[in-house]
Short mmCIF file of C-alpha atoms in Angstrom, two decimals:
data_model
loop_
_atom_site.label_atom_id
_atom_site.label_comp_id
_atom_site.label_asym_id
_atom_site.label_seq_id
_atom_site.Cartn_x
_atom_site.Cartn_y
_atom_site.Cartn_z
CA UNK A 1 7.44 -50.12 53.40
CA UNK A 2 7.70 -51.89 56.77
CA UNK A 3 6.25 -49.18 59.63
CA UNK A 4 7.22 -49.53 63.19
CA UNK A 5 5.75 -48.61 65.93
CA UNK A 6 7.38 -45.50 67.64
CA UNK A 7 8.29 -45.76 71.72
CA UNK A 8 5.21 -43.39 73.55
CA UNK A 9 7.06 -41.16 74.31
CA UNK A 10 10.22 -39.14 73.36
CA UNK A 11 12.28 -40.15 76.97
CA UNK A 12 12.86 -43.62 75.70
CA UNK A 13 13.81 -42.48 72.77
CA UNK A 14 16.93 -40.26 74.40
CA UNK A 15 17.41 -43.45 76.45
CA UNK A 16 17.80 -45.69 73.44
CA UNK A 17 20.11 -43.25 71.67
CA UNK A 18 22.25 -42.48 74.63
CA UNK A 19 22.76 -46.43 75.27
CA UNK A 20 24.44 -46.87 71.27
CA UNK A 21 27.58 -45.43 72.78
CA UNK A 22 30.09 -44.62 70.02
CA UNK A 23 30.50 -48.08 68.61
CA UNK A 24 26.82 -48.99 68.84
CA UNK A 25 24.60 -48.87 65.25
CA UNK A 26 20.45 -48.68 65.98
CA UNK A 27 18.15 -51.05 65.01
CA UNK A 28 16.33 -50.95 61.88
CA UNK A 29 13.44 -50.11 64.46
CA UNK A 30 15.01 -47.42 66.24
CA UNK A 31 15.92 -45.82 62.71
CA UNK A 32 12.26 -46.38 61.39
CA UNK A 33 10.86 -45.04 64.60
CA UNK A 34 13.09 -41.94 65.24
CA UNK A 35 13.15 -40.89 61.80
CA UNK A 36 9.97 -38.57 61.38
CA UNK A 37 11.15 -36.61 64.85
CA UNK A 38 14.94 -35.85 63.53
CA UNK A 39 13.11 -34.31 59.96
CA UNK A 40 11.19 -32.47 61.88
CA UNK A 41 14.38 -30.78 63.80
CA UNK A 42 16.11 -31.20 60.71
CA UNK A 43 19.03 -33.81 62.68
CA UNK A 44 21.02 -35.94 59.85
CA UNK A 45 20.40 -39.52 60.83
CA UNK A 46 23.07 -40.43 59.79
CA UNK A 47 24.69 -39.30 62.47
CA UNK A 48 22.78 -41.05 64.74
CA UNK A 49 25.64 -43.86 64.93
CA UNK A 50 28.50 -41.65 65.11
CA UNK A 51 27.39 -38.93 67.67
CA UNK A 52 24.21 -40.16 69.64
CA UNK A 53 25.24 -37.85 72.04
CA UNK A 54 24.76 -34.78 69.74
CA UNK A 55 21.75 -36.14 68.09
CA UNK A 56 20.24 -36.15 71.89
CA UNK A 57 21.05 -33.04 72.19
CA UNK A 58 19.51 -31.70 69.19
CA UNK A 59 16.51 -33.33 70.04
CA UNK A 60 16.10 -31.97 73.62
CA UNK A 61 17.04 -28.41 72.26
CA UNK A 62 14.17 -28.68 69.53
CA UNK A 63 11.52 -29.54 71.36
CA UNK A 64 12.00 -28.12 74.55
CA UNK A 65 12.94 -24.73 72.99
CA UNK A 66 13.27 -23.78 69.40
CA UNK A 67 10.10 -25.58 68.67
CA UNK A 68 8.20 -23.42 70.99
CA UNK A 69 10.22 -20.40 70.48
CA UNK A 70 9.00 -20.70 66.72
CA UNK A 71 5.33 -21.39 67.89
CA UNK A 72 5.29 -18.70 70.04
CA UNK A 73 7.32 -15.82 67.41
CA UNK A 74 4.48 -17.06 64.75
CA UNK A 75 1.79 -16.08 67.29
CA UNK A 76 3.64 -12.90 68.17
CA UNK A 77 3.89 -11.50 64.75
CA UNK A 78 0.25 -12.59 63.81
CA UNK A 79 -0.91 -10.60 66.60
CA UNK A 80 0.95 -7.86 65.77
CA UNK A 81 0.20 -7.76 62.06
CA UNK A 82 -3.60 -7.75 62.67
CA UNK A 83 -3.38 -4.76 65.35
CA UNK A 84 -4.40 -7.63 68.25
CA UNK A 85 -1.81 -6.03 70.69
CA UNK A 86 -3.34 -2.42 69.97
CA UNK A 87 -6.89 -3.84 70.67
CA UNK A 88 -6.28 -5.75 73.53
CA UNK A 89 -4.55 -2.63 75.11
CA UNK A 90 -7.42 -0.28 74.08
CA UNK A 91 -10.56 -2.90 74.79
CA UNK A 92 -9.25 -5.17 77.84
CA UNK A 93 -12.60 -7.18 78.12
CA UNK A 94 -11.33 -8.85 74.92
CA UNK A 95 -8.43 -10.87 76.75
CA UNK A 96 -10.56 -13.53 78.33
CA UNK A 97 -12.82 -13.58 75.14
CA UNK A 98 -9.54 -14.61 73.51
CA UNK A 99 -7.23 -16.32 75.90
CA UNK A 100 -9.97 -17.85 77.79
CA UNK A 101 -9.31 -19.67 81.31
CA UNK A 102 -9.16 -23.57 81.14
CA UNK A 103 -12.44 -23.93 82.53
CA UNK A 104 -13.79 -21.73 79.04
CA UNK A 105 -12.05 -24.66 76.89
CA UNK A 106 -14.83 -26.52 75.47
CA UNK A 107 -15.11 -27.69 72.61
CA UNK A 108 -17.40 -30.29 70.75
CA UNK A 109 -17.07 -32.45 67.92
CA UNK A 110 -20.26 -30.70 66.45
CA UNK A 111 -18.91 -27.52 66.19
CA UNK A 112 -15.52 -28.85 64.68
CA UNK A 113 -17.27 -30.61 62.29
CA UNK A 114 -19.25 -28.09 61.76
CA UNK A 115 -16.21 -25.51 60.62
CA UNK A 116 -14.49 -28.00 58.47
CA UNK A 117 -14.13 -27.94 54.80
CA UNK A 118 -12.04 -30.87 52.72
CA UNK A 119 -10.27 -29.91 49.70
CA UNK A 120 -10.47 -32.25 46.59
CA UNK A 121 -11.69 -34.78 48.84
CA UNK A 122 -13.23 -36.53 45.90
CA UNK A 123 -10.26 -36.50 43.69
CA UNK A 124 -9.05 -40.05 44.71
CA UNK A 125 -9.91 -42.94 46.94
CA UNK A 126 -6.93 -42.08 48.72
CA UNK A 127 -8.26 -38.49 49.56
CA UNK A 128 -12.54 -39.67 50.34
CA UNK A 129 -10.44 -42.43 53.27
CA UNK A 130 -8.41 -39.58 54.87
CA UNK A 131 -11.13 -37.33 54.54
CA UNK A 132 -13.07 -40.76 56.58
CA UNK A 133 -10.57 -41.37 59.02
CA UNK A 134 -10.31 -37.83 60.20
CA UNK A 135 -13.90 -36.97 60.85
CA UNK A 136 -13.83 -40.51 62.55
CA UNK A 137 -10.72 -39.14 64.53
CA UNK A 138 -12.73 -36.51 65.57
CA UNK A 139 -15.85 -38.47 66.40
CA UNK A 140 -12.92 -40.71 68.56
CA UNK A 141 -12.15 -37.77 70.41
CA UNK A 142 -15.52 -36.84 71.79
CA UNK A 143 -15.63 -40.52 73.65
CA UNK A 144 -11.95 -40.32 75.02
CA UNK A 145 -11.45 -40.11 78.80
CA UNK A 146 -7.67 -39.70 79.55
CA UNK A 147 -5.45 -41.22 76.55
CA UNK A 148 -4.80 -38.86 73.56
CA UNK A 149 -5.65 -35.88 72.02
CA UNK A 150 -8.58 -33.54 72.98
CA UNK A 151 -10.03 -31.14 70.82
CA UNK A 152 -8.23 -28.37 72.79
CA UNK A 153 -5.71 -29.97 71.24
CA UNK A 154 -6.31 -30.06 67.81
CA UNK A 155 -7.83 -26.70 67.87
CA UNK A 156 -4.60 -25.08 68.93
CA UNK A 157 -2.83 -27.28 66.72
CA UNK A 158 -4.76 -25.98 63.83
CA UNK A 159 -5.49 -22.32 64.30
CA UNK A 160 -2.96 -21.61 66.73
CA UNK A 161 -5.53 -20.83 69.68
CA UNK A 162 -7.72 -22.63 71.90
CA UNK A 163 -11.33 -21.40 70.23
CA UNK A 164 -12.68 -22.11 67.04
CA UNK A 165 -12.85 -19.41 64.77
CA UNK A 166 -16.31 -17.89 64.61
CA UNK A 167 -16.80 -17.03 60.90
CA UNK A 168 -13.86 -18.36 58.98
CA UNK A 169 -13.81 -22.22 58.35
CA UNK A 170 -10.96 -24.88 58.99
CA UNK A 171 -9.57 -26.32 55.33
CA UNK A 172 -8.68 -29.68 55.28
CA UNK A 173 -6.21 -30.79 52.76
CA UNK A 174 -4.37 -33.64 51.44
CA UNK A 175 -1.22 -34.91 51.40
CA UNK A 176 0.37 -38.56 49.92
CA UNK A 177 4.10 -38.11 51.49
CA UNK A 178 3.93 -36.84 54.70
CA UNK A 179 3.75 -38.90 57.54
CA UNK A 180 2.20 -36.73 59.82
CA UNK A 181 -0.54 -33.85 60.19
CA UNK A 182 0.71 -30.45 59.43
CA UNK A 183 -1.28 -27.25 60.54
CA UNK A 184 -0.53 -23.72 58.97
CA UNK A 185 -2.53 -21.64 61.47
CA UNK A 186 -2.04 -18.54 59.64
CA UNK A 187 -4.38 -19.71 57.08
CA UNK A 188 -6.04 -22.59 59.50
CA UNK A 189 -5.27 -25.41 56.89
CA UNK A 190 -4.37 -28.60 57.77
CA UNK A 191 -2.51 -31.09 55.75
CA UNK A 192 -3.35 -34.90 56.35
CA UNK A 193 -1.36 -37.80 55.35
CA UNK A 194 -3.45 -40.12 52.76
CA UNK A 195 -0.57 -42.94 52.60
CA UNK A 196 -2.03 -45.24 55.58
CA UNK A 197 -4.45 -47.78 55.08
CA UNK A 198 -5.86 -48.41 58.71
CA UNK A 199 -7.15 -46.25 61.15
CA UNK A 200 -5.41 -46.92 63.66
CA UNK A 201 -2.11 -45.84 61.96
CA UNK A 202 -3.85 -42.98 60.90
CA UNK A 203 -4.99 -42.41 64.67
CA UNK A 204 -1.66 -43.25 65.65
CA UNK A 205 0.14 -40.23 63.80
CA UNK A 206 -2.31 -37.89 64.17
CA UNK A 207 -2.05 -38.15 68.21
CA UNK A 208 1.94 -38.06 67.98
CA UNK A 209 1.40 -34.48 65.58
CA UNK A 210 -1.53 -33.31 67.45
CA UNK A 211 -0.45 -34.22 71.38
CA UNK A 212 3.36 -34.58 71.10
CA UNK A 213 3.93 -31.57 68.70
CA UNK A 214 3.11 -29.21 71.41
CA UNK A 215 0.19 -27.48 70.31
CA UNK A 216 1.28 -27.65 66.81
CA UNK A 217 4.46 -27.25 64.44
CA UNK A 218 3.63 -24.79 61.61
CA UNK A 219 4.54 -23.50 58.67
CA UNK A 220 4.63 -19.49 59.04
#
């Protein structure tokens, strides 16, 4: 199946949409492009040609709040399941061991590495070049400067917090029909898309899931 590339960013999107007016139909492109963002805040495209408008809408109400009001409820009600309010009120030294300030960020690809585990990774060819492309993603990472995602990133994308775990390890599993990364930070698994065969499509979707998705969408 032909893949597009997607816009950089979601504002040109909006623009695009908002230009079909009622009568216009999107491009094949446009479809291709905007499809994996209106699954993920479950929009029908099909009414992409009928009401752009609302389809904007929908969009902009997603990601700017549901999406984090369900990222931030998860976190709530993980805290609160495992006592972590209780703890931090009894023991508040613990707060900047937990929510440490930007400048306590750091992260290395070592370490990551270092906590990652691949499921079935030799049960197909497809699964052994995922399980290649992501540790190279990660290697990728350690020589960016500016463009993409950091390992801040994909750390809170993953577990849901900005510091690796310090006993438990991060599962990496497989997946041949999605077309992005999904984290379930309850559990710290990651599912990785096996369909591409480059790595820079690979590199491509993983930034978009990783940087765009706002510190990560989850399953709870």
């Amino acid at each position: 199946m032909l893949r597009v590339k997607p816009p950089k960013n979601r504002s040109l999107f909006y623009f695009q949409i908002d230009a079909l007016g009622k009568d216009g139909h999107p491009t094949t492109e446009l479809r291709q492009s905007i499809q994996p963002y209106l699954n993920e805040a479950g929009l029908d495209i099909d009414k992409l040609t009928a009401e752009p408008g609302l389809i904007t809408q929908g969009l902009m109400l997603y990601n700017v709040i549901l999406k984090r009001k369900l990222e931030l409820d998860d976190i709530a009600k993980g805290m609160e399941e495992v006592g972590l309010h209780t703890a931090l009120a009894k023991w508040p030294c613990l707060v900047d061991m937990i929510f440490p300030e930007e400048s306590g960020r750091m992260i290395t690809g070592d370490e990551f590495k270092g906590k990652i585990t691949f499921e079935e990774k030799d049960a197909s060819l497809k699964n052994s070049k995922a399980a290649e492309f992501f540790t190279r993603y990660i290697e990728l990472m350690e020589l960016r400067k500016e463009d993409g995602a950091d390992f801040v990133d994909l750390c809170s994308f993953w577990t849901g917090t900005n510091i690796l775990p310090t006993r438990d390890t991060l599962l990496v599993k497989f997946d041949d029909t999605t077309d992005l990364p999904i984290a379930e930070t309850c559990f710290l698994n990651i599912t990785i898309p096996t369909k591409y065969q480059s790595f820079e499509d690979f590199q491509k979707y993983c930034d978009i899931a990783v940087k765009y998705g706002a510190q990560g969408f989850s399953f709870m």
